[in-house]
PDB file of C-alpha atoms in Angstrom:
ATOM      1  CA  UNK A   1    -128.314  64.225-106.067  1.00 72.00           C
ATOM      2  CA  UNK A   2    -127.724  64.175-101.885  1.00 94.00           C
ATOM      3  CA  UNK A   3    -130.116  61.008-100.866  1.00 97.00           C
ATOM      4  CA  UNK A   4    -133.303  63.206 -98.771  1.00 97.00           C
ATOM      5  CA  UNK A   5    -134.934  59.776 -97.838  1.00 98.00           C
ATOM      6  CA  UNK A   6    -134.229  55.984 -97.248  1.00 98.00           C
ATOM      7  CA  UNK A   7    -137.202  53.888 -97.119  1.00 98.00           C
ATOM      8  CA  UNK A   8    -136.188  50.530 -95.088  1.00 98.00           C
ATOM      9  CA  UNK A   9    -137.527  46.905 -95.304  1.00 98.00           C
ATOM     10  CA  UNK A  10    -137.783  45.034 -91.952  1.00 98.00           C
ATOM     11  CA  UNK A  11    -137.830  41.480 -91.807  1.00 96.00           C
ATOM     12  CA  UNK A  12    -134.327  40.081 -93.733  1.00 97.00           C
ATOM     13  CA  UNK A  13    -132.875  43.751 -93.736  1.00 98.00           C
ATOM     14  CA  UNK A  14    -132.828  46.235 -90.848  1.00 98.00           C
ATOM     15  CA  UNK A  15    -133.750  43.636 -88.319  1.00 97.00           C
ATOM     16  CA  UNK A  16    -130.748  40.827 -88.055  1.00 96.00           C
ATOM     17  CA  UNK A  17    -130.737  37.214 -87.916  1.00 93.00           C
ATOM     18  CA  UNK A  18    -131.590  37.811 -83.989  1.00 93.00           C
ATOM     19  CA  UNK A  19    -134.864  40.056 -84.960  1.00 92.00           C
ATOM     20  CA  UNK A  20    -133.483  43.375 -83.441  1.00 95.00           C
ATOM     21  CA  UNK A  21    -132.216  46.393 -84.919  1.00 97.00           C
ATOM     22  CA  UNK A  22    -128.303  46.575 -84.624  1.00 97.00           C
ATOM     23  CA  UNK A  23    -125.985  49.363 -82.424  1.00 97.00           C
ATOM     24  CA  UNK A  24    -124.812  49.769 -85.634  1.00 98.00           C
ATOM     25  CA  UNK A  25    -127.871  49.883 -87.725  1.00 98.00           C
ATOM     26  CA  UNK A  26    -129.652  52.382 -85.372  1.00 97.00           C
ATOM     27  CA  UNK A  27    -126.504  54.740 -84.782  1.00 97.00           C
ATOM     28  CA  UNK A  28    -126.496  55.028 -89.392  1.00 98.00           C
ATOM     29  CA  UNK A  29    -129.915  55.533 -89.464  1.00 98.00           C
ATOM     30  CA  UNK A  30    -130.183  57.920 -86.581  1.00 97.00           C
ATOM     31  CA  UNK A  31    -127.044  59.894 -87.545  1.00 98.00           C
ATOM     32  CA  UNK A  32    -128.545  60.422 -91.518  1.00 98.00           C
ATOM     33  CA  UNK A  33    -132.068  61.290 -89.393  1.00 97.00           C
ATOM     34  CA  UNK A  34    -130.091  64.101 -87.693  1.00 97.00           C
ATOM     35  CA  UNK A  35    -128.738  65.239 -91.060  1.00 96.00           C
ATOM     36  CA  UNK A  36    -132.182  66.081 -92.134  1.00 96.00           C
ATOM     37  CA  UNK A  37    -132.870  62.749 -94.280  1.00 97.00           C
ATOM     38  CA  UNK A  38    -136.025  61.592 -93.974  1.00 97.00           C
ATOM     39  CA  UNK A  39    -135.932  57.541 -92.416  1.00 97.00           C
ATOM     40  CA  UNK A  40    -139.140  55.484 -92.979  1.00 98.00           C
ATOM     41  CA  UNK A  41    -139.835  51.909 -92.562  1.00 98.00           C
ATOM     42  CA  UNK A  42    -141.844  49.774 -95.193  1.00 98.00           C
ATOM     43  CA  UNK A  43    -142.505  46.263 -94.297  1.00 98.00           C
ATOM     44  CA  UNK A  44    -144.518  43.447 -94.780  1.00 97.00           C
ATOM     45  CA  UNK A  45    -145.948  43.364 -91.166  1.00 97.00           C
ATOM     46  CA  UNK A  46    -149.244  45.017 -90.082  1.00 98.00           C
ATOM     47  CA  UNK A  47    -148.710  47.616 -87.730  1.00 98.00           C
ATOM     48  CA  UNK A  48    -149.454  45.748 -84.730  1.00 97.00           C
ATOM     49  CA  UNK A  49    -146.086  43.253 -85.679  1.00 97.00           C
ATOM     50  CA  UNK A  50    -143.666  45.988 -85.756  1.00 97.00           C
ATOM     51  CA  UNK A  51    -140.886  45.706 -83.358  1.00 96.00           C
ATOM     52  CA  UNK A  52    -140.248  48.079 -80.602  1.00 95.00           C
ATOM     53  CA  UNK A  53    -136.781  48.593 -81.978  1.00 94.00           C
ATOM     54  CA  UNK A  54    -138.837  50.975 -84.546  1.00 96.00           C
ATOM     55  CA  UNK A  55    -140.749  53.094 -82.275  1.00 96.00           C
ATOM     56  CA  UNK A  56    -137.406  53.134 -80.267  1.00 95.00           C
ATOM     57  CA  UNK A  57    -135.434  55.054 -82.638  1.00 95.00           C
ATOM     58  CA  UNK A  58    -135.029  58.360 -83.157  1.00 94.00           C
ATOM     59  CA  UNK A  59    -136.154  60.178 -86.554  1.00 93.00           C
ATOM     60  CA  UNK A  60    -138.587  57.959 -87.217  1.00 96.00           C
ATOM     61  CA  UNK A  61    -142.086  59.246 -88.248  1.00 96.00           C
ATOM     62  CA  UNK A  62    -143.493  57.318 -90.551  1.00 97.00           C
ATOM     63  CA  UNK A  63    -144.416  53.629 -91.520  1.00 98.00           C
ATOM     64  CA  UNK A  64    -145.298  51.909 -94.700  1.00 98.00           C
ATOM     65  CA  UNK A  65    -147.593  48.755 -93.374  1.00 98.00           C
ATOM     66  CA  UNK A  66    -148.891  45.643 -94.994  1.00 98.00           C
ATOM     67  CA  UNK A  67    -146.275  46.118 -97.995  1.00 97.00           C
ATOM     68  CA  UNK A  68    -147.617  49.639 -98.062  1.00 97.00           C
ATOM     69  CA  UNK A  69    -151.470  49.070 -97.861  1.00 98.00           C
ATOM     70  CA  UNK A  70    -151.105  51.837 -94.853  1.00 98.00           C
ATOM     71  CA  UNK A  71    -149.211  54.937 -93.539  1.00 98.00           C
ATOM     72  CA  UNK A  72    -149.285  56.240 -90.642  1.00 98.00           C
ATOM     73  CA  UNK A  73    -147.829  59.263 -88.938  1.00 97.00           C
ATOM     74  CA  UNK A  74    -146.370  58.067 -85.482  1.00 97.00           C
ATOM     75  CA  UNK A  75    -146.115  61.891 -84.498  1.00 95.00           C
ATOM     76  CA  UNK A  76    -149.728  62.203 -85.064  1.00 95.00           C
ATOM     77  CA  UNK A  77    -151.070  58.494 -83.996  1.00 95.00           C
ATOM     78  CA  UNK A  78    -152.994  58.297 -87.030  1.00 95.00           C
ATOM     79  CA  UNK A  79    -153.009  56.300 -90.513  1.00 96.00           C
ATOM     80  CA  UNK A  80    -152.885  58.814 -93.566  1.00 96.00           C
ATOM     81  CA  UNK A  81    -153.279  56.411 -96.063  1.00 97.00           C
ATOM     82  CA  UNK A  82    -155.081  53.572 -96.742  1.00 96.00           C
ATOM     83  CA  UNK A  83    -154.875  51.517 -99.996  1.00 97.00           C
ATOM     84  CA  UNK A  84    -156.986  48.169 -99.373  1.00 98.00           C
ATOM     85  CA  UNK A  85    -158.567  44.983-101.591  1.00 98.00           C
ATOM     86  CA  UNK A  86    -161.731  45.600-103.107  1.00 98.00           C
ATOM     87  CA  UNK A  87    -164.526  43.821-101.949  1.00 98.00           C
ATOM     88  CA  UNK A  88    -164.791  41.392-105.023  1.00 98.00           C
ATOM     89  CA  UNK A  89    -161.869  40.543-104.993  1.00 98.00           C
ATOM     90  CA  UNK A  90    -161.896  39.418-101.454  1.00 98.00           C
ATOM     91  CA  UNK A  91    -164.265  37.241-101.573  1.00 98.00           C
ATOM     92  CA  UNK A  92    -163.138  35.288-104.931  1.00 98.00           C
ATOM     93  CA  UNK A  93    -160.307  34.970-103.031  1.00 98.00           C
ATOM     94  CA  UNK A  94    -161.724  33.181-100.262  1.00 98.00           C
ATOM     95  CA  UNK A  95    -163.913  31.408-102.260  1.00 97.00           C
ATOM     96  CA  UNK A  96    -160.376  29.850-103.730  1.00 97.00           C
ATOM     97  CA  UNK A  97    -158.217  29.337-100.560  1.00 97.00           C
ATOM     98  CA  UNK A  98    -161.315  27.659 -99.062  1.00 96.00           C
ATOM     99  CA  UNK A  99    -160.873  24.609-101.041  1.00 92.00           C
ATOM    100  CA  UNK A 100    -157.312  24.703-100.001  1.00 93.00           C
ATOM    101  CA  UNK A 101    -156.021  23.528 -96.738  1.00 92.00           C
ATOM    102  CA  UNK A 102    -152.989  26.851 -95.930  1.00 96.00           C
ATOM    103  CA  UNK A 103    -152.616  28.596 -92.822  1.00 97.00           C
ATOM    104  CA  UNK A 104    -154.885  31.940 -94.026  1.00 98.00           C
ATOM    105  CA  UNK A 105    -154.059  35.457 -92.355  1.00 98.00           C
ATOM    106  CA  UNK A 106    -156.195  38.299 -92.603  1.00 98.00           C
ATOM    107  CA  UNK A 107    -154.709  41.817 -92.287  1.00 98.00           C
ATOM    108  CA  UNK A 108    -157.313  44.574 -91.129  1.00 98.00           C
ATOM    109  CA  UNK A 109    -156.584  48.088 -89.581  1.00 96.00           C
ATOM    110  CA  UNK A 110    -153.322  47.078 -88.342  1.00 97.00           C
ATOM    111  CA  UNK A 111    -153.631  43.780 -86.902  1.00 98.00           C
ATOM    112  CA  UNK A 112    -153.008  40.187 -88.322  1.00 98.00           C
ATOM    113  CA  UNK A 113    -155.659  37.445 -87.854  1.00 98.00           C
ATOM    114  CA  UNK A 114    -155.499  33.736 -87.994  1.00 98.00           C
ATOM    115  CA  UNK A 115    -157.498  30.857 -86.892  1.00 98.00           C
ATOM    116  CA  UNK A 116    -158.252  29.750 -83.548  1.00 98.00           C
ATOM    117  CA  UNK A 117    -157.608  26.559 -84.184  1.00 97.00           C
ATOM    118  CA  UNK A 118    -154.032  26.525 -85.596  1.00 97.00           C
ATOM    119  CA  UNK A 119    -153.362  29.620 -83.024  1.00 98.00           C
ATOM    120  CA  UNK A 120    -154.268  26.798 -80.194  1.00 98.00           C
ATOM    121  CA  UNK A 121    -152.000  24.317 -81.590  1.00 97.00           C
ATOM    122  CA  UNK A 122    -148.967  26.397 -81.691  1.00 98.00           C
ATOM    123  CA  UNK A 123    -149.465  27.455 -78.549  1.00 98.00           C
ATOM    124  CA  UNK A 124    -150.253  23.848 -77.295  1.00 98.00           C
ATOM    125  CA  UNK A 125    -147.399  21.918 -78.901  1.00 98.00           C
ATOM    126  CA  UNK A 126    -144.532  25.192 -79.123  1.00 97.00           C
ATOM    127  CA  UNK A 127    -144.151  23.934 -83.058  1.00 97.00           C
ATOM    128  CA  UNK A 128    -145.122  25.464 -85.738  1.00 96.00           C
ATOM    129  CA  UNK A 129    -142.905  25.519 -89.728  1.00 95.00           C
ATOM    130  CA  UNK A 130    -143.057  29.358 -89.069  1.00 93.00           C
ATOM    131  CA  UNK A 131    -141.332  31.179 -86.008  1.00 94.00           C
ATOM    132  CA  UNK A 132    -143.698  30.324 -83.064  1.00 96.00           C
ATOM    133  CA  UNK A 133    -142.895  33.038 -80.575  1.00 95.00           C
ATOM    134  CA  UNK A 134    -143.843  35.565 -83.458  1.00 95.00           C
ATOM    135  CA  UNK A 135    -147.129  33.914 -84.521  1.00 97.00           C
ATOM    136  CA  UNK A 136    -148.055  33.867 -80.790  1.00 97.00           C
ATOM    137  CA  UNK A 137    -146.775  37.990 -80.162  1.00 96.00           C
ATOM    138  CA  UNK A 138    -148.389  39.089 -83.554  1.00 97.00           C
ATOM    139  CA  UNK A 139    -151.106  36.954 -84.342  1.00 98.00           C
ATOM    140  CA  UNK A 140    -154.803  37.537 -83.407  1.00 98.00           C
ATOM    141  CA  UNK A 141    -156.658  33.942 -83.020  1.00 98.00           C
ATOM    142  CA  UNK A 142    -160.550  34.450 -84.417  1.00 98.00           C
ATOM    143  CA  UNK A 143    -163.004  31.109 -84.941  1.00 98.00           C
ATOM    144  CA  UNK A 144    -163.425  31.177 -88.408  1.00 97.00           C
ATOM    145  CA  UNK A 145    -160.650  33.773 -90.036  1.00 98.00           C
ATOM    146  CA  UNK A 146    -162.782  33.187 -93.275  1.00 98.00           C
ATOM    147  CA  UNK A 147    -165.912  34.489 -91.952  1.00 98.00           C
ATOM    148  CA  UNK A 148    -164.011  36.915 -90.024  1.00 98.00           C
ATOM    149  CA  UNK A 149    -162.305  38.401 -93.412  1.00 98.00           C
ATOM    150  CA  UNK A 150    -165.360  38.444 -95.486  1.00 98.00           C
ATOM    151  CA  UNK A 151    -166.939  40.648 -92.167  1.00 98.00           C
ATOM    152  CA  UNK A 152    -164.527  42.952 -92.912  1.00 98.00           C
ATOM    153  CA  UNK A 153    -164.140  42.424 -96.748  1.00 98.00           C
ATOM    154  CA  UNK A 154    -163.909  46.315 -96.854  1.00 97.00           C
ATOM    155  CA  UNK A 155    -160.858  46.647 -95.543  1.00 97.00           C
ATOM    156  CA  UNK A 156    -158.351  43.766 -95.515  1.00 98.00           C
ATOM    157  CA  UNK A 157    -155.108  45.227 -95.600  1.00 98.00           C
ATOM    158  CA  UNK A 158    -154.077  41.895 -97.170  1.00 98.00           C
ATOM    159  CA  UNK A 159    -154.283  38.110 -97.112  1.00 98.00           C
ATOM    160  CA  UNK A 160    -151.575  36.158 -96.193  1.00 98.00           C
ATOM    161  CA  UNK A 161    -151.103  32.292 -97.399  1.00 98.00           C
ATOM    162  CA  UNK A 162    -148.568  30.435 -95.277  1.00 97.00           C
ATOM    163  CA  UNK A 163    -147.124  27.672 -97.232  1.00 97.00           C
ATOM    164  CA  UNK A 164    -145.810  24.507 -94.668  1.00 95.00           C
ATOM    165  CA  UNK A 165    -144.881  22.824 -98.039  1.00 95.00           C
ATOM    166  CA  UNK A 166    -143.625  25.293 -99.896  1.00 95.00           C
ATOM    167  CA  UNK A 167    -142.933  23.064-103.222  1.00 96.00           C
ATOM    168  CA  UNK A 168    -147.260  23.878-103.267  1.00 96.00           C
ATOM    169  CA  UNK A 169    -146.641  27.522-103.714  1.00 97.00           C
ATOM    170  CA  UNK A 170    -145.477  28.026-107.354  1.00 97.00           C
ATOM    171  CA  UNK A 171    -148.887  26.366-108.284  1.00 97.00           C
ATOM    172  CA  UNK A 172    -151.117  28.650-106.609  1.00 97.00           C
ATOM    173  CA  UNK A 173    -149.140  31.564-107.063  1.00 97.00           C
ATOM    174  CA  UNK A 174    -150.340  30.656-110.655  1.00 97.00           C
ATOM    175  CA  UNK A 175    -153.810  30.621-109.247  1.00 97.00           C
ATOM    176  CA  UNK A 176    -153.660  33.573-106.993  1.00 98.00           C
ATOM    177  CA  UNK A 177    -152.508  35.668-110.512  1.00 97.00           C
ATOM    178  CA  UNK A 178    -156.173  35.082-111.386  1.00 97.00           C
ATOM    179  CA  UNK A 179    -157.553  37.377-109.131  1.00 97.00           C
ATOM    180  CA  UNK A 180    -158.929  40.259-110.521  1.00 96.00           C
ATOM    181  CA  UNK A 181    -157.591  43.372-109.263  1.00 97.00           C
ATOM    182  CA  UNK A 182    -155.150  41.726-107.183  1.00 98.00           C
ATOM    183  CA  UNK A 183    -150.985  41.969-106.495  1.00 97.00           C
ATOM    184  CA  UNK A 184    -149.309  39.196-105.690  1.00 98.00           C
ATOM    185  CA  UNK A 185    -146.014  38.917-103.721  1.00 97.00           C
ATOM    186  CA  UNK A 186    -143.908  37.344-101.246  1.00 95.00           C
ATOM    187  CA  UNK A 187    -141.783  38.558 -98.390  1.00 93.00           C
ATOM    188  CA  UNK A 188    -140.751  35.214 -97.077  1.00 92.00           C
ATOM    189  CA  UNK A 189    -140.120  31.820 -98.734  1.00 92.00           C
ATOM    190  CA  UNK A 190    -143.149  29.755 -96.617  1.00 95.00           C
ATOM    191  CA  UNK A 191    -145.877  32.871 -98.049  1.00 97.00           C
ATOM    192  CA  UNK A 192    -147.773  34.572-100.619  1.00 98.00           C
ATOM    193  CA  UNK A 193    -149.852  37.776-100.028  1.00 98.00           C
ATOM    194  CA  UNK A 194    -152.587  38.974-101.830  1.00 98.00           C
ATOM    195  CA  UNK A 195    -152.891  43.132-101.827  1.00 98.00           C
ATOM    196  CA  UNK A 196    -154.882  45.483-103.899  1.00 97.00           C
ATOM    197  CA  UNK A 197    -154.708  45.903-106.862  1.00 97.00           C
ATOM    198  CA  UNK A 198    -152.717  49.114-106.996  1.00 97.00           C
ATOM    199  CA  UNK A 199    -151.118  48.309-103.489  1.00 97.00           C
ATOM    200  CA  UNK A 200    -146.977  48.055-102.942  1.00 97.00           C
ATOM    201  CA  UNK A 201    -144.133  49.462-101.105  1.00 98.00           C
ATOM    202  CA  UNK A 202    -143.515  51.688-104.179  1.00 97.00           C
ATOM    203  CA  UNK A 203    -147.166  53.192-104.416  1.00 97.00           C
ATOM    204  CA  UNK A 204    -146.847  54.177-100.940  1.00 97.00           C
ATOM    205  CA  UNK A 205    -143.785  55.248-101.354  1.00 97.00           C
ATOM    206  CA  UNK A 206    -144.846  57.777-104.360  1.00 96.00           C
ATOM    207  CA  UNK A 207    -147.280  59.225-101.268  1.00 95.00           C
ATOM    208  CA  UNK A 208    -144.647  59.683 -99.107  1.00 95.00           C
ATOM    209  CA  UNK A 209    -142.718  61.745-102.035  1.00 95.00           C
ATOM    210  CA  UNK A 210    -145.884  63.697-102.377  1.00 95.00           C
ATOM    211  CA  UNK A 211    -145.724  64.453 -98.709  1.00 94.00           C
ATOM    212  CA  UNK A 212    -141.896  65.602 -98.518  1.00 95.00           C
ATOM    213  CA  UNK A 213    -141.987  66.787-102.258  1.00 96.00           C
ATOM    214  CA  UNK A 214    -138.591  64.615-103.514  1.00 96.00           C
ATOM    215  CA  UNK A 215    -138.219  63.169-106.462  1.00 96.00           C
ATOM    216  CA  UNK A 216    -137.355  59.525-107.009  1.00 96.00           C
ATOM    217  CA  UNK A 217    -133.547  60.051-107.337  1.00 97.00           C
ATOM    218  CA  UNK A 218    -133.191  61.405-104.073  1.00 98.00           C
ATOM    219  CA  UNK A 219    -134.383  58.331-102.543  1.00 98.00           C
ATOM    220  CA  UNK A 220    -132.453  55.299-101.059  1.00 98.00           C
ATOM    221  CA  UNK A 221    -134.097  51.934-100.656  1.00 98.00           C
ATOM    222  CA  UNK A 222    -133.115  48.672 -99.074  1.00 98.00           C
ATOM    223  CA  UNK A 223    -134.663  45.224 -99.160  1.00 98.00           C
ATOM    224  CA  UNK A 224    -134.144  41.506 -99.397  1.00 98.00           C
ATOM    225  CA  UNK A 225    -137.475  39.824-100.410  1.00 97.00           C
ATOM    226  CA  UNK A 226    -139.997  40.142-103.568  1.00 96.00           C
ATOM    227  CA  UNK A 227    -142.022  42.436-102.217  1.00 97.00           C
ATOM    228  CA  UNK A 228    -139.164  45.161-102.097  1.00 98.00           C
ATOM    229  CA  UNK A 229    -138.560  44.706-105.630  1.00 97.00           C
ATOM    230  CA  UNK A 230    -141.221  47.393-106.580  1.00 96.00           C
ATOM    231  CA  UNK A 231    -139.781  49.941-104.132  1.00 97.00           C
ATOM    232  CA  UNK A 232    -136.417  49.132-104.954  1.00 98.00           C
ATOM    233  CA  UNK A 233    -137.035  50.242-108.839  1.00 97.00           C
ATOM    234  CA  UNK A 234    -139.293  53.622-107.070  1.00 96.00           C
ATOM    235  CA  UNK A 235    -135.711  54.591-105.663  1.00 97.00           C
ATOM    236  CA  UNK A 236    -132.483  56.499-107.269  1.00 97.00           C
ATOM    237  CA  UNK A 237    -130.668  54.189-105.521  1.00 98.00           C
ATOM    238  CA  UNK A 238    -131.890  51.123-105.089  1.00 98.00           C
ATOM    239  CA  UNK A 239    -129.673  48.681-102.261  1.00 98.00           C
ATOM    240  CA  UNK A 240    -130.315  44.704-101.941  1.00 98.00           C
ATOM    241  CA  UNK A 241    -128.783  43.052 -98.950  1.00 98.00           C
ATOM    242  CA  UNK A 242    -126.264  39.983 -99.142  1.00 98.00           C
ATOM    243  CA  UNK A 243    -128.960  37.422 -98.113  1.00 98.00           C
ATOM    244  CA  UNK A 244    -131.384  38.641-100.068  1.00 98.00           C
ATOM    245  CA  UNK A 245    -133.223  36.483-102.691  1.00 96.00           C
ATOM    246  CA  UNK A 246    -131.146  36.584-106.915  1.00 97.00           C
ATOM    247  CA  UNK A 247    -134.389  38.304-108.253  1.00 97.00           C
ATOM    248  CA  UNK A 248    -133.857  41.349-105.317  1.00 98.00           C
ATOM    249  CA  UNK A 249    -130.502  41.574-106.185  1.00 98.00           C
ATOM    250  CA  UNK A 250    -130.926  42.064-109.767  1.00 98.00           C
ATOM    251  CA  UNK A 251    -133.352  45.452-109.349  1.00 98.00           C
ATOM    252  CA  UNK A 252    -130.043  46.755-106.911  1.00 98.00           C
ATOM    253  CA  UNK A 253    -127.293  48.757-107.532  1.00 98.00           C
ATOM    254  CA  UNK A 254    -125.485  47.991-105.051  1.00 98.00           C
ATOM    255  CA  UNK A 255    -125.387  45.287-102.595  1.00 98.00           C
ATOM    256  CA  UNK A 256    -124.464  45.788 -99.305  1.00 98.00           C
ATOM    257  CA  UNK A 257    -123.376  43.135 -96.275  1.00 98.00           C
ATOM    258  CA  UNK A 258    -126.010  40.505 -95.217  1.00 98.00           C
ATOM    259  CA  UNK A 259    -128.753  41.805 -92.499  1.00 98.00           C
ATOM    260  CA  UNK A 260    -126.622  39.885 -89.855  1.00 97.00           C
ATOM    261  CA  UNK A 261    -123.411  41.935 -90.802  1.00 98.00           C
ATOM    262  CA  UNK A 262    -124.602  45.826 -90.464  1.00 98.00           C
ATOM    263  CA  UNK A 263    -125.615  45.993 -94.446  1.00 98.00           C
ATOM    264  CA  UNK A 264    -128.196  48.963 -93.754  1.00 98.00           C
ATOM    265  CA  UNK A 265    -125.451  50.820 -92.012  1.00 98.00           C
ATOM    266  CA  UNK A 266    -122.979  50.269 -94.644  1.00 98.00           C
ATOM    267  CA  UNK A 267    -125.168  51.526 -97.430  1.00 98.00           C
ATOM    268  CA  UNK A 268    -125.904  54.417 -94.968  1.00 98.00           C
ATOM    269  CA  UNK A 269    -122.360  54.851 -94.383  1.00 98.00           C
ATOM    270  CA  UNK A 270    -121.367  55.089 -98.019  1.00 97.00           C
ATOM    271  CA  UNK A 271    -124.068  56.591 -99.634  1.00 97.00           C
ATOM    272  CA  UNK A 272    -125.386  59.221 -96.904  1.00 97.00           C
ATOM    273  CA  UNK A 273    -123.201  59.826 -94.201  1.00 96.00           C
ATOM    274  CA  UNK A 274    -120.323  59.804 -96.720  1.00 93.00           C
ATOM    275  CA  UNK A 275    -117.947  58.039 -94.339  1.00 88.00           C
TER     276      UNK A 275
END
């Protein structure tokens, strides 16, 4: 079956090692677009992270937010799907990471959150064991980002747990697996994220079938990290990059060039445009 749609991690996979989306990249992706095959991003990032690179390039309607917790329809403006933690659940899980001592983000309608505090310091002493210029860009700083996610317990996208040692994560990973109702995944080494309980790329991805009416087969899908794993088993074709993590490359069937060397374009190249 011809490939009608390639769903497209961010972070690790279309965006390189200098966080933009390559000549080469964007020509692929643009080039299958004008073919008629559907190109949609699904990331990790709230909508208020993505890159301009994305709204920059042509074909491009739809995005897959919060590892899929939210659509929405850039032709429109609007989110057309929503697929949040329950209220319970948020709250036993800040009743756990409060007796922990993490960097906590909170992910609600499109925007990340983190505390004031650690926002301050960051921006006060230019060091941080995450990227600082993207904590500063994408983060939101609130007083107390507890408080502030139990306000909005209804609708947390998700809740990220930033790891500065991250020998401390396969412990409450354990933990975290607790939660009722909860998924729990990873889309860099330093994090773990806490989603619904029904949330993923591949969930939203089964929406977006619904929408263009294609079956699984007929879908190509790229990633690097954990939480692409799920959307990478969704897909006919499922494509890890060089870089990405043993686990990712195990659900591929093919795996193309690291992020930093054009691997979205190659799989593009070979599997869509045929050349």
């Amino acid at each position: 079956m011809a490939i009608k749609l390639i769903a497209l991690d961010l972070d690790g996979t279309t965006i390189n090692n200098d966080r933009v989306i390559s000549r080469r990249n964007r020509e692929a992706l643009e080039k299958a677009s004008e073919q008629g095959v559907k190109v949609v991003i699904a990331t990790g990032r709230p909508f208020s992270a993505l890159p301009e690179d994305v709204f920059e390039m042509k074909g491009v309607r739809y995005v897959l937010t919060s590892n899929g917790a939210a659509i929405t329809d850039l032709e429109k403006g609007e989110t057309i799907y929503r697929n949040c933690l329950s209220a319970d659940t948020v709250e036993r899980a800040v009743a756990l990471l409060k007796s922990c001592s993490y960097v906590i983000e909170g992910f609600v309608g499109g925007n990340a959150y983190i505390a004031k505090d650690y926002y301050d310091k960051v921006k006060r002493t230019g060091k941080s064991f995450r990227d600082v210029s993207y904590i500063l860009s994408t983060r939101r700083p609130v007083e107390d980002i507890y408080g502030f996610i139990l306000e909005h317990r209804e609708e947390i996208e998700n809740i990220n747990v930033n790891f500065e040692n991250i020998e401390e994560k396969p412990a409450m990973r354990e933990r975290l697996l607790l939660l009722p109702n909860a998924t729990i995944t990873s889309s860099f080494k330093h994090n773990l994220e806490i989603g619904g309980a029904t949330t993923s790329k591949a969930e939203a991805l089964r929406k977006m079938r619904e929408i263009f009416g294609i079956e699984s087969r007929e879908i190509m899908a790229v990633g690097d990290s954990p939480n692409d794993i799920a959307m990478l088993r969704e897909a006919g074709l499922p494509v890890a990059v060089a870089n990405a993590e043993d686990e990712v490359k195990e659900a591929a069937e093919y795996i193309a060039p690291s992020n930093h060397d054009d691997g979205v374009a190659d799989a593009v190249e070979r599997f869509v445009l045929k050349i």
